Short mmCIF file of C-alpha atoms in Angstrom, two decimals:
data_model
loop_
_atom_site.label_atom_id
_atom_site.label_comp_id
_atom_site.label_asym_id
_atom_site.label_seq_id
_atom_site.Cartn_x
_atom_site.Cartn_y
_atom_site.Cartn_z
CA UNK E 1 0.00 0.00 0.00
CA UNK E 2 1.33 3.30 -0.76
CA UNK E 3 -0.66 5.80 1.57
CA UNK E 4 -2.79 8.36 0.04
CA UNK E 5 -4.29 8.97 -3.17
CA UNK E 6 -5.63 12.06 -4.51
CA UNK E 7 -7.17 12.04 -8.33
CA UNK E 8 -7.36 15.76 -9.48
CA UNK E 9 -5.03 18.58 -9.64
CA UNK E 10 -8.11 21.11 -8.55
CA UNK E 11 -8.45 23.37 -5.63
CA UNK E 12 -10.72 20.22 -3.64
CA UNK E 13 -7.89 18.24 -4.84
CA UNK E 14 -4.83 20.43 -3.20
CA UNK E 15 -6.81 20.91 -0.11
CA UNK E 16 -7.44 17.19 0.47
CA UNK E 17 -3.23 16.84 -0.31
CA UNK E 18 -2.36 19.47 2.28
CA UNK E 19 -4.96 18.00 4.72
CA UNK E 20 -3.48 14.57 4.46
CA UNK E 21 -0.26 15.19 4.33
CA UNK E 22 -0.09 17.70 7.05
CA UNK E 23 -1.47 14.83 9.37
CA UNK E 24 1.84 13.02 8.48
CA UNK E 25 0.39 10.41 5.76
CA UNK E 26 2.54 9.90 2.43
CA UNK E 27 0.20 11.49 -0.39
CA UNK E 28 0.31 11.26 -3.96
CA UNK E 29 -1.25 13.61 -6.33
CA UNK E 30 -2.12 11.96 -9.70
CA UNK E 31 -3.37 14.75 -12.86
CA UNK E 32 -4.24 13.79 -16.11
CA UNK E 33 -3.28 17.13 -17.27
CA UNK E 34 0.59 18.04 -17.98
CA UNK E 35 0.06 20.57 -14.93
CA UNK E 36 -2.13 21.15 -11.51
CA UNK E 37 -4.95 23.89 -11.17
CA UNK E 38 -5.89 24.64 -14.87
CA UNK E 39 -9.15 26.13 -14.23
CA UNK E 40 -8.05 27.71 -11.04
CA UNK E 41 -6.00 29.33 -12.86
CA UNK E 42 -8.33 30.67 -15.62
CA UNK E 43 -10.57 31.77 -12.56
CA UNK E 44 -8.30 33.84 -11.65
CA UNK E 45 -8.16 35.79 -15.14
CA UNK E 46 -11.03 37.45 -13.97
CA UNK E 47 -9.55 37.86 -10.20
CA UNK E 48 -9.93 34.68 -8.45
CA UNK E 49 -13.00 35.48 -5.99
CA UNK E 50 -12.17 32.88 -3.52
CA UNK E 51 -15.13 33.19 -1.09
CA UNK E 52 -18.07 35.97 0.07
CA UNK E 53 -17.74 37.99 3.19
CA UNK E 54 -21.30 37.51 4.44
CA UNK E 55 -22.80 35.83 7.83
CA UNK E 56 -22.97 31.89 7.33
CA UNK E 57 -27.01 31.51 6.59
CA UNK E 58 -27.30 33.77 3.70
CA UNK E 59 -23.62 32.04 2.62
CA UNK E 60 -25.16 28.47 3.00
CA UNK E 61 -28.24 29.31 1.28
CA UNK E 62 -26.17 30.15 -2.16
CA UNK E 63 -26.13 26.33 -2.01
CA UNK E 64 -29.65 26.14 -2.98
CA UNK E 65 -31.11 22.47 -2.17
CA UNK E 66 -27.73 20.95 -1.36
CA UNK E 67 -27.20 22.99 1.65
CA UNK E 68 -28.37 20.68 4.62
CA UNK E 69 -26.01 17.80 3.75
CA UNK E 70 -22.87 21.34 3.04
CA UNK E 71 -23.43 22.48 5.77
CA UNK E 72 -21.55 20.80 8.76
CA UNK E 73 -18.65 21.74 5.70
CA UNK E 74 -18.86 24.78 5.01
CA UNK E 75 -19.08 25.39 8.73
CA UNK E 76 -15.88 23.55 9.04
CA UNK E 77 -14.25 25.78 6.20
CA UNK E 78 -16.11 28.92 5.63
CA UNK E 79 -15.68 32.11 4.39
CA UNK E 80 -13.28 33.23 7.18
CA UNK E 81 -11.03 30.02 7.12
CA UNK E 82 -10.39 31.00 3.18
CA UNK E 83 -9.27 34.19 3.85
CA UNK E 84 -6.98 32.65 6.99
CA UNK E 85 -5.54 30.13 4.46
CA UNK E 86 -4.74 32.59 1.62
CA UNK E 87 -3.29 34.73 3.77
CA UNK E 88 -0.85 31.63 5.10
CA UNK E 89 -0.15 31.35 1.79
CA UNK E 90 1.33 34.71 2.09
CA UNK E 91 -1.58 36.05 -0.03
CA UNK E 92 -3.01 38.82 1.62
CA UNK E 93 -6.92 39.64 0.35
CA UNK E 94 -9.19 41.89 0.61
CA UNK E 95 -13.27 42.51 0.45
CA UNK E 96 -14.95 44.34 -2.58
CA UNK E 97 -18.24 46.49 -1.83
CA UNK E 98 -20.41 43.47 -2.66
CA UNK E 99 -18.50 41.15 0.28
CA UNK E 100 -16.33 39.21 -2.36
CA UNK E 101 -13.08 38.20 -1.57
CA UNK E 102 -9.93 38.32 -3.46
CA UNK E 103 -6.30 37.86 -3.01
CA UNK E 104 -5.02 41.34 -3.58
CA UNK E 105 -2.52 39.94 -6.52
CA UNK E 106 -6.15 39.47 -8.34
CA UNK E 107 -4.79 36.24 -9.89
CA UNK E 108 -4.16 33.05 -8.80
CA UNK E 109 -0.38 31.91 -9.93
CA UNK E 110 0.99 33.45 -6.64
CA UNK E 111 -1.31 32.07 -4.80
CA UNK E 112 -0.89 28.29 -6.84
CA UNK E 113 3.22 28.64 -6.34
CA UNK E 114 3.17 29.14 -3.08
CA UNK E 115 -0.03 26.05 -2.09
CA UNK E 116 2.49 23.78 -4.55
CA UNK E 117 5.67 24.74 -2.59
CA UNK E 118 3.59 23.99 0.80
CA UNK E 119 2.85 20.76 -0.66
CA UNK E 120 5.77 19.75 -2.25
CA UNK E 121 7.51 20.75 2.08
CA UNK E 122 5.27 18.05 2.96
CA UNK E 123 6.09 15.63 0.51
CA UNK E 124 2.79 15.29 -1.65
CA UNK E 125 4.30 13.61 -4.68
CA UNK E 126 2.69 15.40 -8.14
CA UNK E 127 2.54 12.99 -11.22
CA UNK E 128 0.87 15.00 -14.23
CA UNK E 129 -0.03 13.18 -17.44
CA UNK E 130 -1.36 10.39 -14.93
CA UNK E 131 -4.83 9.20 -16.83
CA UNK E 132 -7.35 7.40 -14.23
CA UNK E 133 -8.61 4.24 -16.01
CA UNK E 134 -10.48 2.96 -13.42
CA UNK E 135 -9.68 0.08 -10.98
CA UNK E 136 -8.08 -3.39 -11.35
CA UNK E 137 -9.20 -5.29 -8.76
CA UNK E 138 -8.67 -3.01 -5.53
CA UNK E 139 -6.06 -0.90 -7.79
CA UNK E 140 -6.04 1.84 -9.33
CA UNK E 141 -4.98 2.20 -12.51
CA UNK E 142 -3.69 4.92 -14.62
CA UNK E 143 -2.47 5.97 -18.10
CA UNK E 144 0.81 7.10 -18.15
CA UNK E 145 4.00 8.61 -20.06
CA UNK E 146 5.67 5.63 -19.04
CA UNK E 147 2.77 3.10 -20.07
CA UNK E 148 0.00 1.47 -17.59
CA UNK E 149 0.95 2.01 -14.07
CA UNK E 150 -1.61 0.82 -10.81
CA UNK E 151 -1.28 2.10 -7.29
CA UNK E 152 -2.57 0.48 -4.35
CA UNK E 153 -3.73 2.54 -1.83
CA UNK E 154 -4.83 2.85 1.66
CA UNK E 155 -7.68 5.63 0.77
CA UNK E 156 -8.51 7.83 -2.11
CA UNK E 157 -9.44 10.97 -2.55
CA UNK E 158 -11.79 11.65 -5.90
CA UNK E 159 -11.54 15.28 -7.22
CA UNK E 160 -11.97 15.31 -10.86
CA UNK E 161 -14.30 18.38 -11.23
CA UNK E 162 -17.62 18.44 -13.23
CA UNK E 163 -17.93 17.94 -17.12
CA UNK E 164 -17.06 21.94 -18.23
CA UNK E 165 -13.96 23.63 -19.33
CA UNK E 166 -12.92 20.01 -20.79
CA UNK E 167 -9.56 21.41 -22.03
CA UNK E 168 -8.75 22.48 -18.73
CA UNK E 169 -9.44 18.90 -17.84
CA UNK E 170 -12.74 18.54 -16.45
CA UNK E 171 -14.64 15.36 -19.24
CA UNK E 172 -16.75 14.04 -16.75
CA UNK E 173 -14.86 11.36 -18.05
CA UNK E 174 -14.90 9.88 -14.42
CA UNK E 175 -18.80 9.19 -14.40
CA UNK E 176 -18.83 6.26 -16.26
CA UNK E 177 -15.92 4.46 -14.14
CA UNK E 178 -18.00 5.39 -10.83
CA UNK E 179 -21.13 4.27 -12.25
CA UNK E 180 -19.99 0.56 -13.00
CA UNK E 181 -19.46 0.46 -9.91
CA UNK E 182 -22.55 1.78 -8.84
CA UNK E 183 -22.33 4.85 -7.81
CA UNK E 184 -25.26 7.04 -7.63
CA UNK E 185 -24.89 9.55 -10.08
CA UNK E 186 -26.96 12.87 -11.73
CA UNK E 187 -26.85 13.77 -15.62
CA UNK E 188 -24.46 16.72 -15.79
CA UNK E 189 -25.99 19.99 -16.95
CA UNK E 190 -24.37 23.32 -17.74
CA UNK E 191 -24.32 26.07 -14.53
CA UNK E 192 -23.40 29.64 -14.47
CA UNK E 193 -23.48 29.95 -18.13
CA UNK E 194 -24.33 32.51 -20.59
CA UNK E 195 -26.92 32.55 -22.98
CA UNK E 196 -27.04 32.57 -26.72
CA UNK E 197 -29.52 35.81 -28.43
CA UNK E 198 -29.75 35.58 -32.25
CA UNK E 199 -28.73 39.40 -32.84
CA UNK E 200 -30.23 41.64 -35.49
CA UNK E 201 -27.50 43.29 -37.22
CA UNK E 202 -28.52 46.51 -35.43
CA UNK E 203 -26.76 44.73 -32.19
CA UNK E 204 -23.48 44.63 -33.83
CA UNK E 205 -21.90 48.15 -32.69
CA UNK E 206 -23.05 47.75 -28.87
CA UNK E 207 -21.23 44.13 -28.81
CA UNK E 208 -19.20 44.22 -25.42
CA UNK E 209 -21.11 46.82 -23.86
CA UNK E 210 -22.16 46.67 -20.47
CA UNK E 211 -25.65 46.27 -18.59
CA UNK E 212 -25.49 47.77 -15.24
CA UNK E 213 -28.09 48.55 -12.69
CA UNK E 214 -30.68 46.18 -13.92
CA UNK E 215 -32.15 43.01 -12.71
CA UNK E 216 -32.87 39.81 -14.47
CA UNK E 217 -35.91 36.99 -13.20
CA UNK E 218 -36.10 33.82 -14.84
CA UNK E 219 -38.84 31.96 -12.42
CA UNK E 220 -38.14 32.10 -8.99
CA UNK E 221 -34.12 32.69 -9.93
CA UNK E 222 -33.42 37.17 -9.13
CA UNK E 223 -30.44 38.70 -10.00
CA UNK E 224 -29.02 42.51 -9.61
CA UNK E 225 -25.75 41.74 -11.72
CA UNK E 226 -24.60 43.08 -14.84
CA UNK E 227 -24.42 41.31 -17.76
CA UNK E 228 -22.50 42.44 -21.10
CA UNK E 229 -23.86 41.88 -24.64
CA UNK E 230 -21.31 40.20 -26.94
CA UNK E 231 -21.39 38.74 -30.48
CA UNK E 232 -23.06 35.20 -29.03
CA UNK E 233 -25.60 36.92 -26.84
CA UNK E 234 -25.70 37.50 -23.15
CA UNK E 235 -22.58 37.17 -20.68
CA UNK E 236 -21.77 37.69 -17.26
CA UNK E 237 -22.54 37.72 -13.19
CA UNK E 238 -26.08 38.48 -13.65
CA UNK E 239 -26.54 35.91 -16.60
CA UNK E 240 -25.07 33.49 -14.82
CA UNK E 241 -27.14 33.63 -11.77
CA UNK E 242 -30.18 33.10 -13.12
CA UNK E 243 -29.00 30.33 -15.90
CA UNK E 244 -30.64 27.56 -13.62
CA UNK E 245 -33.51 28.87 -14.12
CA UNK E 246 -33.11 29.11 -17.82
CA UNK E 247 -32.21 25.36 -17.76
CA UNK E 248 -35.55 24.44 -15.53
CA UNK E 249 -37.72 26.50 -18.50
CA UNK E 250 -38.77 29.68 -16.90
CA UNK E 251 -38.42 32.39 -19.46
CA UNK E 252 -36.15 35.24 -19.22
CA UNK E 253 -37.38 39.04 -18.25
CA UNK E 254 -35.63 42.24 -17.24
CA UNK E 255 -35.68 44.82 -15.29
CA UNK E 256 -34.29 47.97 -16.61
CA UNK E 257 -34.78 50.17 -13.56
CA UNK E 258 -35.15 47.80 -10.94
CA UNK E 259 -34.48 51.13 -8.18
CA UNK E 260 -38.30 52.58 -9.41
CA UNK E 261 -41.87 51.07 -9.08
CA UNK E 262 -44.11 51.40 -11.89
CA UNK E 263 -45.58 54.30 -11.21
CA UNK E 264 -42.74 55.94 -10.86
CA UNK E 265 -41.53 55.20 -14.38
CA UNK E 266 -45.14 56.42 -15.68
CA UNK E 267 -44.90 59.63 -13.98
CA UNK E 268 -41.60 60.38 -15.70
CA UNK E 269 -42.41 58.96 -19.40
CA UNK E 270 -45.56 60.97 -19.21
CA UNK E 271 -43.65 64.75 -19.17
CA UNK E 272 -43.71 66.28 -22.11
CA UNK E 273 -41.57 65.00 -25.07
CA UNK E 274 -41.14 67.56 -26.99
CA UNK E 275 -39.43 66.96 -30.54
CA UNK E 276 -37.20 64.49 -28.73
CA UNK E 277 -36.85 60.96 -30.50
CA UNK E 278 -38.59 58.74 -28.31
CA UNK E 279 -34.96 56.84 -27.45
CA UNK E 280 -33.76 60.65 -26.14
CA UNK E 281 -37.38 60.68 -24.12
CA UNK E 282 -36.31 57.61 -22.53
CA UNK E 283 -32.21 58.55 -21.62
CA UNK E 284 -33.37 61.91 -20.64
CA UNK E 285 -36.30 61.08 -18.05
CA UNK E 286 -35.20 57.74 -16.87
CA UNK E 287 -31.21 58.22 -17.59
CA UNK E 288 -31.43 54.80 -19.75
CA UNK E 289 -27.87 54.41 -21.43
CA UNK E 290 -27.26 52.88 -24.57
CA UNK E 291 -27.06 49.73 -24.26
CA UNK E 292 -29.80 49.39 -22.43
CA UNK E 293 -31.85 51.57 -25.04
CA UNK E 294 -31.17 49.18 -27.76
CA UNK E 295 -31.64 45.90 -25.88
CA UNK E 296 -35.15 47.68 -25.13
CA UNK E 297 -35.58 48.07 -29.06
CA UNK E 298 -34.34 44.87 -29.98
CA UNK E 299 -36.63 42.85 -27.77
CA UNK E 300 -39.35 44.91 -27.88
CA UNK E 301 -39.92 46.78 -31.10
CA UNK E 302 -42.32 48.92 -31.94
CA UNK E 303 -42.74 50.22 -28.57
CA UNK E 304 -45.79 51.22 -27.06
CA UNK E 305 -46.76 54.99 -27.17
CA UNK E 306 -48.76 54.48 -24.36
CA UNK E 307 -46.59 55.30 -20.96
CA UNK E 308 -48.32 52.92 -18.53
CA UNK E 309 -47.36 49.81 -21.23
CA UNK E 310 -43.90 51.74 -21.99
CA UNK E 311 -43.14 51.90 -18.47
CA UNK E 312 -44.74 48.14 -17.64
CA UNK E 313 -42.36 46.99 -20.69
CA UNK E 314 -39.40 48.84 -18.79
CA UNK E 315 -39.38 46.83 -15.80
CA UNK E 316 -40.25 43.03 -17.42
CA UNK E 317 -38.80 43.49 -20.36
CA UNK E 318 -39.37 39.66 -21.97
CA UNK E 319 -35.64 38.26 -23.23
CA UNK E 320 -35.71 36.07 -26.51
CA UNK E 321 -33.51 33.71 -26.95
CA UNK E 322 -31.90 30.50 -28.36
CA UNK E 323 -30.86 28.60 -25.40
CA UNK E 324 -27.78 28.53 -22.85
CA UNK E 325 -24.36 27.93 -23.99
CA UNK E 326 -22.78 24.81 -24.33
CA UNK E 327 -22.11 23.05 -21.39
CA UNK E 328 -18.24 22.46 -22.10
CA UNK E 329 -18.34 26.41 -21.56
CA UNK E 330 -20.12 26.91 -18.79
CA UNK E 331 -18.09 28.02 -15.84
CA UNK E 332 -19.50 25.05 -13.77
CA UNK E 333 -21.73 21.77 -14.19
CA UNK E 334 -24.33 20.43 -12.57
CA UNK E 335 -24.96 16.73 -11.68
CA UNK E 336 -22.46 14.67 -10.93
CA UNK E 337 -22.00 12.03 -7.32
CA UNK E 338 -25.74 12.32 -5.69
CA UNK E 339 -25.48 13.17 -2.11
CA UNK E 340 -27.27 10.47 -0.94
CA UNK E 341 -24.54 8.31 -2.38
CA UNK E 342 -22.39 9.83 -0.13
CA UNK E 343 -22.03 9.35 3.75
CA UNK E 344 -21.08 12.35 5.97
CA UNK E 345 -17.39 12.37 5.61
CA UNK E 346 -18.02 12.20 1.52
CA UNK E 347 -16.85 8.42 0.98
CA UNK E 348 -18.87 6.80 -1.32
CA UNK E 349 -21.23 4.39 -0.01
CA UNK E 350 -20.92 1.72 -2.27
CA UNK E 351 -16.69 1.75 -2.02
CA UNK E 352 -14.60 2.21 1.24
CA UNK E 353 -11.87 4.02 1.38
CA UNK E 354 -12.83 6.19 -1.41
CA UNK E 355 -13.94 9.57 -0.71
CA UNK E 356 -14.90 12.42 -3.04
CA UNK E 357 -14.91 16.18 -3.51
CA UNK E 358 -15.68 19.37 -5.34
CA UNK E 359 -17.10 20.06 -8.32
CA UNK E 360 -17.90 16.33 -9.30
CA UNK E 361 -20.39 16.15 -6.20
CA UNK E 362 -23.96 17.17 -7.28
CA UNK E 363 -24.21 20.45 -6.29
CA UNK E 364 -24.26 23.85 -7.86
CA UNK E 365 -24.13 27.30 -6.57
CA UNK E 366 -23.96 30.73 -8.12
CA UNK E 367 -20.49 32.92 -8.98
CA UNK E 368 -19.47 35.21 -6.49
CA UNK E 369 -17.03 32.99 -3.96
CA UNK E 370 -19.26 30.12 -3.46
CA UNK E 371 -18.03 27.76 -6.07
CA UNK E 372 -14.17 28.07 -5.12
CA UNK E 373 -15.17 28.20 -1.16
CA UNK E 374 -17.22 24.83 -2.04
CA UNK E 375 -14.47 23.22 -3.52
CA UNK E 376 -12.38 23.73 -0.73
CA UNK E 377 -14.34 23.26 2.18
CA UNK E 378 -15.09 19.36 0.48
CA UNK E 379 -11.56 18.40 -0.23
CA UNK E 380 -10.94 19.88 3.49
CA UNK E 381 -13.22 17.83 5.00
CA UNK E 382 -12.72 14.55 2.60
CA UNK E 383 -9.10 15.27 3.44
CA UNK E 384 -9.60 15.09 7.38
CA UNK E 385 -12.26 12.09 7.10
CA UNK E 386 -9.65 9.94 4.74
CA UNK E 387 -7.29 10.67 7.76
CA UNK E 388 -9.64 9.71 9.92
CA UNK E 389 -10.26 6.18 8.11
CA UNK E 390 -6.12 5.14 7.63
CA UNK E 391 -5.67 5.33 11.43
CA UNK E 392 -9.23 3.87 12.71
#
């Protein structure tokens, strides 16, 4: 037997080497890729928001249905245990006005160089190009450089992420190895993902402008986040908040002055226009920019003359569309290792002594810190539990 196992390079990956290896146990790291933290590292192109300053209950409620079996941990590694563990890193971080946290490097190769040089002090062993195959009996077995190679070990640690970003490494690939050996598991679907728009060519000269100040509703999904219209349709925080319920079937509406009630909006569409153009009526009364002045045209043309439909039209403004994106684009995936297959230290029912984490566990929650914290609070605590089950 060779000690630990960890499958997956991600951030529940790392954290479930540093846990086990910090207890003393001999860990190695096995990742398909040719390198560790791919996608972490393309999360932090946009400046790695690694958690969400915000008490625990609104935090644990991000989690949406999956939050009574997250959180004992998240409780174990929440937002303020990030922050502590970046900052051991020798990342220091700080907390935008919407109570996301960043390191303030606002990428994530520092922060990656210094977690690798942690774990390489504590002797987690790293073997990229490492393909998992499956088992061979009680081994695991592996692709390799060097041909077929199988490792025996004492406990394993699954983190091979979801089924999105499939250059970066997550297939999904893994489901069908779990499932023949029945392992509960949920279709994957894309999360967080934008949405496609079939533009008319009036769009064109407004692609990568930005939507700001409006709310978007798609069923009983809200969102106040901005959004940015580009060549393929709709991108963004605000998008991606409400994508699940996109995917359920709700249709899309928005909210172009979500800070005024209806009547509000009447009032001011029914001054006087003047000669203006009804598009200078609109950005002089209600200080409607651009973009959003288009997007109101494109969706919704001819508009009404009337200002009680006008203003109705203003704040659920109906979004056509052709769909989400692909799911290999989506930031994450749905589906994945049901909970219920899972027992409260995340090792899989069905096989002992193998535990799982992250992304590939069927849960989802929206941008905005939850999806990194998430990842790391499940390789923490698979980490500790796998620890738990060597010495018992």
């Amino acid at each position: 037997m060779s000690g630990a196992v960890v499958i997956g390079g991600g951030p529940a990956g790392l954290m479930a080497a540093e846990v086990m290896a910090s207890a003393g146990l001999p860990v190695t790291l096995c990742e398909g890729k040719p390198s560790v933290g791919r996608k972490f590292l393309m999360a932090g192109k946009s400046g790695l928001n690694l958690t969400k300053a915000e008490p625990f209950d609104p935090f644990l409620a991000a989690f949406e249905e999956a939050a009574p079996a997250l959180r004992p941990i998240l409780k174990a590694f929440d937002s303020q245990a990030v922050q502590d563990w970046a900052k051991g890193l020798g990342q220091e971080v700080f907390t935008g006005s919407t109570g996301r946290v960043f390191p303030r490097a606002m990428k994530a190769s520092p922060l990656l160089r210094a977690w690798l040089a942690r774990l390489a002090a504590h002797g987690v062993q790293i073997k990229s190009r490492w393909q998992w195959q499956g088992w061979d009996g009680d081994a695991l077995v592996f692709d390799t450089p060097d041909g077929q190679q199988q490792i025996n070990a004492d406990v394993t640690v699954l983190a091979l992420g979801g089924a999105s970003w499939s250059r970066l490494g997550a297939t999904g690939a893994w489901a069908s190895l779990l499932a023949e050996r029945g392992v509960g598991l949920s279709d994957f679907a894309p999360a967080n993902v934008g949405l496609l728009v079939d533009w008319s060519s009036h769009m064109t000269r407004h692609f990568g402008a930005a939507l700001k100040g409006v709310a978007w509703s798609a069923g009983p999904y809200h969102s106040r986040g901005e959004a940015v219209i580009s060549a393929r349709g709709l991108e963004g925080g605000g998008i991606y908040s409400i994508s699940r319920g996109l995917r359920e079937g709700h249709g899309l509406t928005l909210d172009l002055l979500p800070d005024l009630e209806v009547g509000d909006v009447m009032a001011r569409l029914a001054k006087p226009r003047g000669k203006d153009s009804q598009a200078n009526h609109l950005r002089k009364r209600l200080k409607l920019n651009p973009a959003q002045i288009v997007l109101l045209q494109e969706m919704a043309r001819p508009l009404p003359q009337g200002a009680e439909a006008l203003a109705e039209l203003l704040k659920a403004l109906p979004i056509a569309h052709a769909g989400l994106r692909p799911m290999d684009e989506a930031i994450s995936t749905a589906g994945g290792v049901r909970l219920d297959a899972l027992d409260d230290r995340l090792m899989l029912r069905d096989l002992p002594g193998v535990f799982a984490a992250g992304e590939m566990l069927d849960w989802e929650a929206v941008t905005g810190g939850y999806l990194i914290n998430g990842c790391l609070a499940t390789g923490h605590w698979a980490g500790r539990h796998a620890v738990d089950w060597v010495r018992r």
